[in-house]
Short mmCIF file of C-alpha atoms and ligand atoms in Angstrom, two decimals:
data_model
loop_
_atom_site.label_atom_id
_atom_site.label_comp_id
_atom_site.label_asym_id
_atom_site.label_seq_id
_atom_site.Cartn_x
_atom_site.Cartn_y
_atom_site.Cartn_z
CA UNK A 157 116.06 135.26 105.30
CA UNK A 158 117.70 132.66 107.16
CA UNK A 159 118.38 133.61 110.61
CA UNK A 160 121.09 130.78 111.08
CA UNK A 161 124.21 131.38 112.30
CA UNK A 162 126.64 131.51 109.48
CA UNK A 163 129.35 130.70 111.98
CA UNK A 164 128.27 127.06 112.53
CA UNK A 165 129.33 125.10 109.56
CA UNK A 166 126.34 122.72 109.24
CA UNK A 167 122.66 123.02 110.22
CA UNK A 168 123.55 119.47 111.71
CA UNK A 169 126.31 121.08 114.06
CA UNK A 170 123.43 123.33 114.66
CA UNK A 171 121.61 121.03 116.08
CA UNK A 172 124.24 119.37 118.83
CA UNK A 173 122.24 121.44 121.25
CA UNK A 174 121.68 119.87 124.89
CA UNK A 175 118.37 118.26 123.46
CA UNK A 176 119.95 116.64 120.69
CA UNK A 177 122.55 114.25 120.08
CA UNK A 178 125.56 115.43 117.82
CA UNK A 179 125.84 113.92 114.60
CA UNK A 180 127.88 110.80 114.43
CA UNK A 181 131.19 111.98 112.50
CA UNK A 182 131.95 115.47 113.80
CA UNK A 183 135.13 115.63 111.53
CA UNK A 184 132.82 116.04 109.00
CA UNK A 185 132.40 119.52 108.07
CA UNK A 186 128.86 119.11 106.72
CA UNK A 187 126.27 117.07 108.72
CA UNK A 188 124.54 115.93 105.75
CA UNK A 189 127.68 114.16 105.06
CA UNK A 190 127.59 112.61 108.49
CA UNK A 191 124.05 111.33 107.81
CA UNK A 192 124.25 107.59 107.13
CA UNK A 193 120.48 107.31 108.03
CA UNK A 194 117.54 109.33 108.89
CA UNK A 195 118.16 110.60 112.88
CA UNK A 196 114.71 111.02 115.52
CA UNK A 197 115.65 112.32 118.33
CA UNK A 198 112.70 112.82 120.98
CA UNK A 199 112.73 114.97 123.92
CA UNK A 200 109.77 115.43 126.53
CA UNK A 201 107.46 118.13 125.27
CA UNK A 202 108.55 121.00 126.83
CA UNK A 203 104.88 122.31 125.87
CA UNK A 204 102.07 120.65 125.36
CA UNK A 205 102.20 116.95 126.64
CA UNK A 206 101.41 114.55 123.22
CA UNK A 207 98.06 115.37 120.97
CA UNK A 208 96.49 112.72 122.87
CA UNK A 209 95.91 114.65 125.66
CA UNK A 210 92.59 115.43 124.01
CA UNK A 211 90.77 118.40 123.14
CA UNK A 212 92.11 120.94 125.27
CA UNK A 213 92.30 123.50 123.18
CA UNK A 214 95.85 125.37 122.65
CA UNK A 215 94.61 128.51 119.99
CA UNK A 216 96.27 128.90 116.68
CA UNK A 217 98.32 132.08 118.05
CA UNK A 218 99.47 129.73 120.79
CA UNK A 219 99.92 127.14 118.20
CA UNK A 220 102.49 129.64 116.02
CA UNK A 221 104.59 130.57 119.05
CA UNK A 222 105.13 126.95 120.16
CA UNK A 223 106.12 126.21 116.40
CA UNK A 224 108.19 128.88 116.09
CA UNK A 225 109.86 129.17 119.28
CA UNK A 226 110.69 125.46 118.79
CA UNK A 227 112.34 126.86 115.21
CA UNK A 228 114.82 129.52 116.75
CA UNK A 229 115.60 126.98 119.72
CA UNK A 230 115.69 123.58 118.28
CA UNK A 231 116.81 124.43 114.57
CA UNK A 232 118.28 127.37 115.49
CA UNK A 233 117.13 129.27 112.88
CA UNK A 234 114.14 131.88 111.94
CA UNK A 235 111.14 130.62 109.48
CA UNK A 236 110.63 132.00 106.08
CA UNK A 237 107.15 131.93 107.30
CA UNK A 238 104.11 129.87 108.90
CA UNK A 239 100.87 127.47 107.62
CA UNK A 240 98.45 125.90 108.72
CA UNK A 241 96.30 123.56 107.81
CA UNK A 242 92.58 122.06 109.29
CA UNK A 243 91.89 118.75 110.94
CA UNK A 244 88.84 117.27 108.99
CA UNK A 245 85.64 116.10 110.21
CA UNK A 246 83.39 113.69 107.94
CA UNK A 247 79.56 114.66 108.28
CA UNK A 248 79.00 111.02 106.27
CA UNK A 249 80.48 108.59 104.21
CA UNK A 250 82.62 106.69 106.27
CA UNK A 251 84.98 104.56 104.33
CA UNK A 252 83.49 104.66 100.92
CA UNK A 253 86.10 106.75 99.47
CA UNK A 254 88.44 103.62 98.37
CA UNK A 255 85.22 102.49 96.97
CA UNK A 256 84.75 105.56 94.64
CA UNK A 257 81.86 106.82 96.38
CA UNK A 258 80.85 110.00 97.80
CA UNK A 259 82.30 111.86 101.21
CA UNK A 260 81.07 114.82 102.68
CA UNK A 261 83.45 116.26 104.90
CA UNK A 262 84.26 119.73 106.42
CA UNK A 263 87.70 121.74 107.08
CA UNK A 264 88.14 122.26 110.73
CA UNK A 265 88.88 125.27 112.65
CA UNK A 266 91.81 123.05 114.57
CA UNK A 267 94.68 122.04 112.52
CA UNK A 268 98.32 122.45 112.51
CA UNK A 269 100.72 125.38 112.31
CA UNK A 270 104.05 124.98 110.77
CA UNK A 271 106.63 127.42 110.17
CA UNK A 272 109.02 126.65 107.40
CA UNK A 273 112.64 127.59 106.33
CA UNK A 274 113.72 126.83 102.67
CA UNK A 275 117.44 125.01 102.82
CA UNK A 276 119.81 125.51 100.24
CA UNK A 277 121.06 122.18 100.22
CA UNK A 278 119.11 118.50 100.32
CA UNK A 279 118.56 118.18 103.89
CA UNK A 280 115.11 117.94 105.77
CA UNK A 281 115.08 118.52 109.36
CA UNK A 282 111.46 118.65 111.24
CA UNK A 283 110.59 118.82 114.64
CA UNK A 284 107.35 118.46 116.34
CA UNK A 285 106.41 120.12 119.45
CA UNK A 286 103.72 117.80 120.19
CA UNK A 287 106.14 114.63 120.43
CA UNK A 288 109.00 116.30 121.30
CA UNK A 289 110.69 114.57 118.41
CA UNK A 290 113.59 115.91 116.00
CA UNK A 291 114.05 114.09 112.61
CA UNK A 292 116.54 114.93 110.27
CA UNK A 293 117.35 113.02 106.47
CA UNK A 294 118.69 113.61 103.07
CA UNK A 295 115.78 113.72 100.40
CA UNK A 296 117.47 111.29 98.49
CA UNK A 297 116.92 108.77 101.82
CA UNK A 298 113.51 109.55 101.89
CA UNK A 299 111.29 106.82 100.30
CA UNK A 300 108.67 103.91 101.37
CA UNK A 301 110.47 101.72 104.59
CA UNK A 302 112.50 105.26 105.07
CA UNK A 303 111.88 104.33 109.25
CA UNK A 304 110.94 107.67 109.43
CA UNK A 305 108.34 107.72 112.34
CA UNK A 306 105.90 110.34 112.26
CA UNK A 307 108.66 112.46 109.91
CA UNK A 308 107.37 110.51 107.36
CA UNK A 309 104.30 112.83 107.07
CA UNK A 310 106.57 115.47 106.41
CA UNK A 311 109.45 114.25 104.20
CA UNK A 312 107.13 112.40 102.08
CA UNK A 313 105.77 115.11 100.49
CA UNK A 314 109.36 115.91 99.20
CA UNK A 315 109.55 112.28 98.22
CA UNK A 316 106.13 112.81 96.27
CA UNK A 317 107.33 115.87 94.71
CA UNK A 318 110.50 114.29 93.63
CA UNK A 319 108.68 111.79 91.64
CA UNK A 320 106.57 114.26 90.34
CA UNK A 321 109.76 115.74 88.72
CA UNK A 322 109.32 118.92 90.46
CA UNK A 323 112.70 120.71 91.89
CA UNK A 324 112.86 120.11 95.56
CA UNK A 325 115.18 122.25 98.12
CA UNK A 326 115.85 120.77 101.43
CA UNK A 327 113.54 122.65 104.61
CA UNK A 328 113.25 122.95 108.01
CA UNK A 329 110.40 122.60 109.40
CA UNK A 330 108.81 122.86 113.44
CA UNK A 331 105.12 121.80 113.43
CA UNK A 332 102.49 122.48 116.49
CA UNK A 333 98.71 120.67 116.56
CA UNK A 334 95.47 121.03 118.69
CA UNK A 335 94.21 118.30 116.68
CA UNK A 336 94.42 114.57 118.38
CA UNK A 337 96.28 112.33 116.30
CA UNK A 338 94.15 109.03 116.21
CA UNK A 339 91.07 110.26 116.95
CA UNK A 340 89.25 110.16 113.34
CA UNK A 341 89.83 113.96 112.49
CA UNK A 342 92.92 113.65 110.87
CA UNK A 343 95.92 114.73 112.30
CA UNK A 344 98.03 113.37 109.43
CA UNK A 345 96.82 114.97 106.69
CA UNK A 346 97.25 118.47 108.75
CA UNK A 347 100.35 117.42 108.97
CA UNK A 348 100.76 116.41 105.55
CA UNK A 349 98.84 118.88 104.16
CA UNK A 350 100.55 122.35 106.07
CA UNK A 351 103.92 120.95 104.81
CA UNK A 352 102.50 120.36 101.30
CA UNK A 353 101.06 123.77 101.16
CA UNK A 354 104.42 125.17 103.08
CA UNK A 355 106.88 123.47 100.85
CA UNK A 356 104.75 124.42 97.69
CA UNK A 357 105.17 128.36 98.75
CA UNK A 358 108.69 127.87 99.48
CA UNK A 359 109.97 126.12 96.07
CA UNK A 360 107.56 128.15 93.41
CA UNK A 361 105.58 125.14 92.62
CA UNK A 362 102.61 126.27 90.84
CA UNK A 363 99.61 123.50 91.44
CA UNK A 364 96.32 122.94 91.97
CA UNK A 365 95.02 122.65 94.99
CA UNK A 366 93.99 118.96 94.57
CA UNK A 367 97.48 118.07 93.47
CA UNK A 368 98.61 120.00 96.91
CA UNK A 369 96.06 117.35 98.36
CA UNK A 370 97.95 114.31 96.46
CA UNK A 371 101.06 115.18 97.45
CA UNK A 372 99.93 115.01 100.91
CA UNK A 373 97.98 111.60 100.05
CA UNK A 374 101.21 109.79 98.49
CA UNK A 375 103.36 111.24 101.43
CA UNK A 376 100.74 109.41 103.99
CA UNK A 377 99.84 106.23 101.24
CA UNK A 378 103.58 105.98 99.99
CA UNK A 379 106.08 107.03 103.08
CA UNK A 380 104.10 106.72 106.28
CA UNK A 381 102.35 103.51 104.74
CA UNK A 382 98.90 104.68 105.33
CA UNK A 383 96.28 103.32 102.86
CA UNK A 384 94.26 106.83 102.94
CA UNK A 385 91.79 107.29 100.87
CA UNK A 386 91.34 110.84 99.36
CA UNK A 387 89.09 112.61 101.25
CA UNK A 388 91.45 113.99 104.20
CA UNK A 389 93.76 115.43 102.29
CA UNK A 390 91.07 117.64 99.63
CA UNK A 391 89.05 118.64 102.80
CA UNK A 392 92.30 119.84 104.59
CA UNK A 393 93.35 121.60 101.69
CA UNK A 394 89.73 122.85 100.15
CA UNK A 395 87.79 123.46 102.87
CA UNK A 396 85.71 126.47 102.75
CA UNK A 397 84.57 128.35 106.55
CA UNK A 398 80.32 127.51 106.46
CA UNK A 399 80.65 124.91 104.05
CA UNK A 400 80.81 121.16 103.62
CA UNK A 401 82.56 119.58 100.38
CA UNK A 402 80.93 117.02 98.75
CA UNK A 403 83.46 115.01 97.19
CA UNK A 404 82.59 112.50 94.23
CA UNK A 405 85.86 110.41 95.47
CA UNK A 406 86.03 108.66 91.66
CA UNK A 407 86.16 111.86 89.50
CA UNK A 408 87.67 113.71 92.35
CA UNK A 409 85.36 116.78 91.75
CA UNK A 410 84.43 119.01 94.70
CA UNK A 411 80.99 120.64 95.41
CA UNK A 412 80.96 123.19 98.44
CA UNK A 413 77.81 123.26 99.92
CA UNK A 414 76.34 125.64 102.62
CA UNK A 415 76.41 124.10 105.93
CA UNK A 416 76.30 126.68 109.11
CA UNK A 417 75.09 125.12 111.83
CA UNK A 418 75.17 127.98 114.43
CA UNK A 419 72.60 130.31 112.19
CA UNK A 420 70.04 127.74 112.56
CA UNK A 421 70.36 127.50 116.20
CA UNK A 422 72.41 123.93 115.85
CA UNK A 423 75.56 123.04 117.27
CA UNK A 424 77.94 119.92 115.84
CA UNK A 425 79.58 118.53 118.44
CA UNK A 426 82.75 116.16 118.23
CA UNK A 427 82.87 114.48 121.11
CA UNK A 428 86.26 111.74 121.37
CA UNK A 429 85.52 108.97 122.99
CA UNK A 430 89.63 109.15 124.07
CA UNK A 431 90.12 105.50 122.97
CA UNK A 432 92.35 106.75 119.69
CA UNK A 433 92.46 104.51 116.61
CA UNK A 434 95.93 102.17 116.77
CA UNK A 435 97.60 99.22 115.20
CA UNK A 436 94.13 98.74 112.91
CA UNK A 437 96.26 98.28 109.92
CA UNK A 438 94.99 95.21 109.72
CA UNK A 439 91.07 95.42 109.96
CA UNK A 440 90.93 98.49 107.92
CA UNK A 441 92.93 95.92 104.68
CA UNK A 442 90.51 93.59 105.29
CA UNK A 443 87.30 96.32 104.80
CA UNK A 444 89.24 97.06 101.73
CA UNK A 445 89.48 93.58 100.66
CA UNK A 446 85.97 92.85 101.06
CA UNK A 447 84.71 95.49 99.38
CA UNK A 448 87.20 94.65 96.27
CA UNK A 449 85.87 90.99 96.85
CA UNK A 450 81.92 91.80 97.06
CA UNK A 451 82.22 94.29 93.95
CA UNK A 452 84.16 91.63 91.81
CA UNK A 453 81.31 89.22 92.78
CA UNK A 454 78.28 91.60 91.94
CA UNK A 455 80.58 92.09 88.80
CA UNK A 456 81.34 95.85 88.82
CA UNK A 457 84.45 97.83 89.18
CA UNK A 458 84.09 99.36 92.74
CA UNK A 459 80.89 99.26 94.96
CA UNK A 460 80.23 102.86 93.94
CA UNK A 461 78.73 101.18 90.46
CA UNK A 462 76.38 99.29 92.76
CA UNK A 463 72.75 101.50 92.72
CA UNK A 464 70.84 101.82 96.12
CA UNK A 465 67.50 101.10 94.22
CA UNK A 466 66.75 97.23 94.82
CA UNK A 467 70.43 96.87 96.54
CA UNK A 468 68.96 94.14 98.76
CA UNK A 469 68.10 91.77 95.70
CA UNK A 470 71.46 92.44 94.18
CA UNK A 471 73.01 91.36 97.23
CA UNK A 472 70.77 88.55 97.83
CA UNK A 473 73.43 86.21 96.29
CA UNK A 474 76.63 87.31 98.07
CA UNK A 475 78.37 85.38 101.54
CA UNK A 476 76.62 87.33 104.64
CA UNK A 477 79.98 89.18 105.72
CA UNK A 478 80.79 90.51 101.97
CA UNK A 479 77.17 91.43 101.96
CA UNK A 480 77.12 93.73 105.16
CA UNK A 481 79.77 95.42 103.87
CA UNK A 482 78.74 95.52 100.39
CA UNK A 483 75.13 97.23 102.10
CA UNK A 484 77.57 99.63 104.10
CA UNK A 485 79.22 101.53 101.49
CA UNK A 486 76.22 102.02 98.91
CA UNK A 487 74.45 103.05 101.32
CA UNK A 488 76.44 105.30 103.23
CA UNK A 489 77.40 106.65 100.04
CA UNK A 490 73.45 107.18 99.40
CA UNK A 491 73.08 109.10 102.18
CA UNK A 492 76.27 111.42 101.40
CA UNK A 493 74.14 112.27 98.03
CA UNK A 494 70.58 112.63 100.56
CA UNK A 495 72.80 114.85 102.83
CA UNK A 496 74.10 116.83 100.09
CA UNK A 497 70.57 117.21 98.49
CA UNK A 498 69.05 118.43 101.72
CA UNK A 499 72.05 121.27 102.02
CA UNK A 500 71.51 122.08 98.69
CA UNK A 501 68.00 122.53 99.04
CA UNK A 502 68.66 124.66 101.94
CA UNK A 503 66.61 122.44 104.39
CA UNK A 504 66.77 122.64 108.07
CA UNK A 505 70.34 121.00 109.12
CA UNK A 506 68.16 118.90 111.73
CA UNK A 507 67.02 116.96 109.03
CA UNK A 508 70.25 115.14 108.68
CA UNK A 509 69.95 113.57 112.29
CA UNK A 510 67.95 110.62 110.71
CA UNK A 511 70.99 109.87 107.95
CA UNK A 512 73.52 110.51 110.85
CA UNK A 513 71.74 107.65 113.00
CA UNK A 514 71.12 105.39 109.85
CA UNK A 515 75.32 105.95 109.13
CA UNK A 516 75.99 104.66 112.55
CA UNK A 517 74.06 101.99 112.50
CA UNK A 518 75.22 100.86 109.19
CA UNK A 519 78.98 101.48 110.51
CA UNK A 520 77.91 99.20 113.98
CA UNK A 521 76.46 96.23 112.40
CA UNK A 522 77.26 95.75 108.74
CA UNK A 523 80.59 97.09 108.75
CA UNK A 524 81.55 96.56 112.41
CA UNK A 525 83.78 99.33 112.36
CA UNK A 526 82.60 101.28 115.72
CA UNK A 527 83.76 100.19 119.86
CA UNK A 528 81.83 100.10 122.94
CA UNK A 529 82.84 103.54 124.15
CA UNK A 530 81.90 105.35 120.93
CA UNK A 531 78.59 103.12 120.83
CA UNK A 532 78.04 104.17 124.38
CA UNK A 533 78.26 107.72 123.43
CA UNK A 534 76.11 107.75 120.13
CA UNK A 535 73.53 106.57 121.80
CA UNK A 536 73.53 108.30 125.20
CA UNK A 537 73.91 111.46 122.59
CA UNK A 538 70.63 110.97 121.02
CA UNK A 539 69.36 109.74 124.43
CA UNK A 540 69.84 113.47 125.42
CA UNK A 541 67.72 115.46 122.36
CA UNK A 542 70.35 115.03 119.97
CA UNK A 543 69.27 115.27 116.59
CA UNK A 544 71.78 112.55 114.97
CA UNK A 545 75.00 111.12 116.20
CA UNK A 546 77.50 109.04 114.67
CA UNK A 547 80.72 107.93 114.66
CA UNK A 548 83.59 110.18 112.26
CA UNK A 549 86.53 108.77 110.86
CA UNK A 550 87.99 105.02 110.06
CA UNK A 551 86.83 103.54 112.83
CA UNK A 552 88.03 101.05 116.10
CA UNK A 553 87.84 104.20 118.06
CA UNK A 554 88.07 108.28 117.65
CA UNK A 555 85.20 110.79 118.06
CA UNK A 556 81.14 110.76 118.06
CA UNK A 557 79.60 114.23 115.97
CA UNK A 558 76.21 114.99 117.53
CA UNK A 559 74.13 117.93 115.83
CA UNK A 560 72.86 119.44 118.37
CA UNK A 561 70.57 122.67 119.49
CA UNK A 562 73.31 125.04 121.27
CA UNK A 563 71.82 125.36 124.04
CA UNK A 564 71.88 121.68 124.60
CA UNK A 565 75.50 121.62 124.31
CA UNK A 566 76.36 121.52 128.20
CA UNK A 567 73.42 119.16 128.59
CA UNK A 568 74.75 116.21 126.03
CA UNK A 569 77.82 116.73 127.00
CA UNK A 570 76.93 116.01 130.59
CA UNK A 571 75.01 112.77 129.51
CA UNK A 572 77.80 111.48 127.55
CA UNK A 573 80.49 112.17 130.51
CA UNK A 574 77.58 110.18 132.97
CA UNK A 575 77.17 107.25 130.11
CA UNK A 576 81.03 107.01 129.73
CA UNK A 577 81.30 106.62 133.53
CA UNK A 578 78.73 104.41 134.04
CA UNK A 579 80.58 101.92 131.19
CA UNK A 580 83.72 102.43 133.00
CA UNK A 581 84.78 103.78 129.72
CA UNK A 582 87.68 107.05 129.35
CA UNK A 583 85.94 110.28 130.29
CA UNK A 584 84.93 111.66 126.90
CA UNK A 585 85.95 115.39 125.68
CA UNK A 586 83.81 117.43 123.61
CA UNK A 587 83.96 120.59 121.40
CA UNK A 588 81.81 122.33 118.97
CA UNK A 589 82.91 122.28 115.56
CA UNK A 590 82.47 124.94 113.19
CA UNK A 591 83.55 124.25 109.34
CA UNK A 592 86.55 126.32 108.40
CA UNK A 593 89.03 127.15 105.94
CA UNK A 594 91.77 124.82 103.67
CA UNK A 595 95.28 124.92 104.31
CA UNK A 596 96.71 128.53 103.79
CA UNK A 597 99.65 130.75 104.89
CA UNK A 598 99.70 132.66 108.08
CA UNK A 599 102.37 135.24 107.51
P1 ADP B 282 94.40 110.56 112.46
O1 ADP B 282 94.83 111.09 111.15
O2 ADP B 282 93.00 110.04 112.44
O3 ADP B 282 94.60 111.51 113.60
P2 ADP B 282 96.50 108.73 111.91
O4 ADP B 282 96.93 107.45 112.55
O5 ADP B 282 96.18 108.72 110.47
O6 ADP B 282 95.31 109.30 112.78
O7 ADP B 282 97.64 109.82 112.09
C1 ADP B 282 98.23 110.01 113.37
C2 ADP B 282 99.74 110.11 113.16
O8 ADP B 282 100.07 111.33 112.49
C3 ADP B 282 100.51 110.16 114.44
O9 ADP B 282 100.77 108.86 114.95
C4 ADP B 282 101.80 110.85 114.00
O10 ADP B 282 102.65 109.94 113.34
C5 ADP B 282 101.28 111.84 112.97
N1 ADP B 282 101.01 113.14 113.61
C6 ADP B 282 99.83 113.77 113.70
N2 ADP B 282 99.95 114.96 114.34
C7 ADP B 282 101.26 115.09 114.66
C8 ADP B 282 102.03 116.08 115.34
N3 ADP B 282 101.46 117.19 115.81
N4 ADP B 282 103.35 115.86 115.48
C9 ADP B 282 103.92 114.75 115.00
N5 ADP B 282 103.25 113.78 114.37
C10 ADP B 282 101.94 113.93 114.20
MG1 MG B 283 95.01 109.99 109.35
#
């Protein structure tokens, strides 16, 4: 039950604490009267300084009392309960999953932790401890150009659930990470994804778990105005601890394969290069426009109709830039279906290195989606006995994997650190990833 105090006439009056600026009309009994437009209020962290203070790691326990601390002080009231929900990592398959190709990402062991209040009125009021930041708005002023700021994560599942026709209460909501937001391991669809598996819980909607996913996909595509593909959302909220899902992005069907590094003596390490993804809006529409371009020219729906076998003749007749790209996604989305074979088969994990090093490659020069500093430390990585490195995630920044033997963990991390300061690039941070479990409740 709520632990508000039924004293205080509004949650808003609730929140005219020293942090937080009353709301504008304090005749108004209600605050969600008072609530012409959506209200972000940000504090310094009085935790954790922002998620892009890298990979230090806060635990999940820690995680939970920041978020719900934050609840009793902030929103002054006590959580129904807590989520949480994984980061993602993508093994391969980078950006082929607007292009109906194949991903094959993993569910993190980071994430975020929310705890989560149902309201009995309209009104959504999230805070994060990460930023600092307090947002609260009316459902009904929820929607695409809402201004909502990093809210929009949150209240846009509402807004997706709304046009789904399902009945949606108002919640509060207090969120803590240890994943970094821009850093390719999506932060925003933990975000998106604990409040869609939260808010679920709380209001008896009975889904699937891929329509959890798609909630969190329109909140990001629709209300943040992210053009996400699919995959963050269905490994954040599918992901299975040892496995990796292979996801056929165009029918949307998931196949959990075995992947456990650690009992073949292998470590994956993530290592971010600390120069986070930002204001790339623009270079990631035009990938997306010239791979709608290239397939209209070779005369198929998406480039995932586009077979590997003979690829280069098919090509042969396209402009050079539409044909890099073109080559990029078939055949990153070739070696998704190589990886997945070799799991399958239950091969030796080292035996991805090779596809790992061809992805990067492919990502460097035919997409020209990867930076000096996460060049720098792909190849200082395999300089240093790794078996494959590449860059994860959309690109213009965020984090190298490197599969790894674990006991040359400390030693590739070392030669990374040495190759970043001999670039003059940000002093990289590294941790071993292990593939976890989808978005679930806590307590
Ligand atoms: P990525 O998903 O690769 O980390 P994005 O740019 O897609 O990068 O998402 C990062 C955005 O997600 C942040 O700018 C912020 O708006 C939101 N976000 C992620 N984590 C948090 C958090 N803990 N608190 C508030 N907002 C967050
Ligand atoms: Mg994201």
């Amino acid at each position: 039950m709520s632990g508000e105090n039924p004293s205080r006439s509004s949650s808003g009056e609730a929140l005219a604490e020293p942090r937080i600026e009353t709301t504008p009309s304090p005749s108004r009994s209600s605050s969600g009267e008072a609530l012409a437009e959506p209200r972000i209020e940000t504090t310094p962290s009085s935790s954790r300084s922002s998620s892009g203070e890298a990979l230090a790691e806060p635990r999940i326990e820690t995680l939970l009392d920041d978020a719900d601390r934050a609840f009793r002080d902030v929103l002054d009231a006590t959580p129904d309960g807590a989520w949480f929900a994984p980061g993602r990592l993508n093994l391969v398959g980078e950006h082929t999953d607007y292009n109906g190709g194949f991903v094959l990402p993993l569910a993190l062991e980071r994430g975020a932790v929310a705890c989560v209040r149902r309201r009995d009125d309209d009104l959504v009021r999230v805070h994060s401890t990460d930023l600092g930041s307090t947002v609260q708005v009316r459902l009904g002023d929820v929607g695409p150009d809402a201004g909502l700021d990093w809210a929009a994560y949150v209240a846009g599942v509402g807004w997706a659930a709304v046009q789904r026709g399902l009945p949606v209460p108002g919640i509060d909501l207090t969120v803590s990470s240890n994943v970094p937001a821009g850093a390719g391991l999506s932060s925003s669809a933990a975000l998106s994804c604990v409040t869609a598996r939260a808010w679920a819980d709380l209001a008896g909607w009975d889904l699937p778990d891929v329509e959890i996913a798609a909630l969190g996909r329109d909140a990001e595509n629709h209300v943040a105005g992210a053009p996400t593909g699919v995959m963050d959302q269905l490994a954040s909220v599918c992901g299975r601890k040892g496995h990796a899902l292979e996801i056929d992005t165009r029918s949307v069907e998931i196949t959990w394969l075995p992947f456990d590094p650690a009992s073949a003596g292998l470590a994956l390490l993530v290592i971010d290069s600390r120069t986070p993804h930002a204001l790339v809006d623009g270079a990631y529409a035009e990938r997306r426009e010239s791979c709608r371009r290239a397939a209209a020219a070779l005369g198929v729906e998406e480039l995932r109709d586009v077979p590997v076998d003979g690829l280069e003749q098919r090509l042969a007749g396209l402009p050079d830039l539409l044909r890099r790209r073109a080559r990029h996604v078939v055949t990153d989305s070739d070696r998704v279906e190589q990886a997945a074979a070799l799991l399958t088969s239950g091969a030796d994990p080292r035996e991805l290195g090779p596809l790992l090093d061809a992805s990067h490659a492919s990502m460097r020069d035919d997409f020209e989606i990867t930076v000096p500093t996460v060049d720098t430390i792909q190849r200082a990585a395999v300089a240093a006995g790794a078996y494959g490195a590449r860059m994860t995630g959309g690109g213009f920044g965020g984090c190298v994997i490197a599969l790894v033997d674990a006991a040359a963990v400390d030693r590739v991390t070392a030669a990374v650190t040495d190759a970043a300061a001999r670039a003059g690039h940000p002093t990289p941070v590294a941790f071993v990833a292990e593939p976890g479990d989808g978005a679930r409740r806590l307590r």
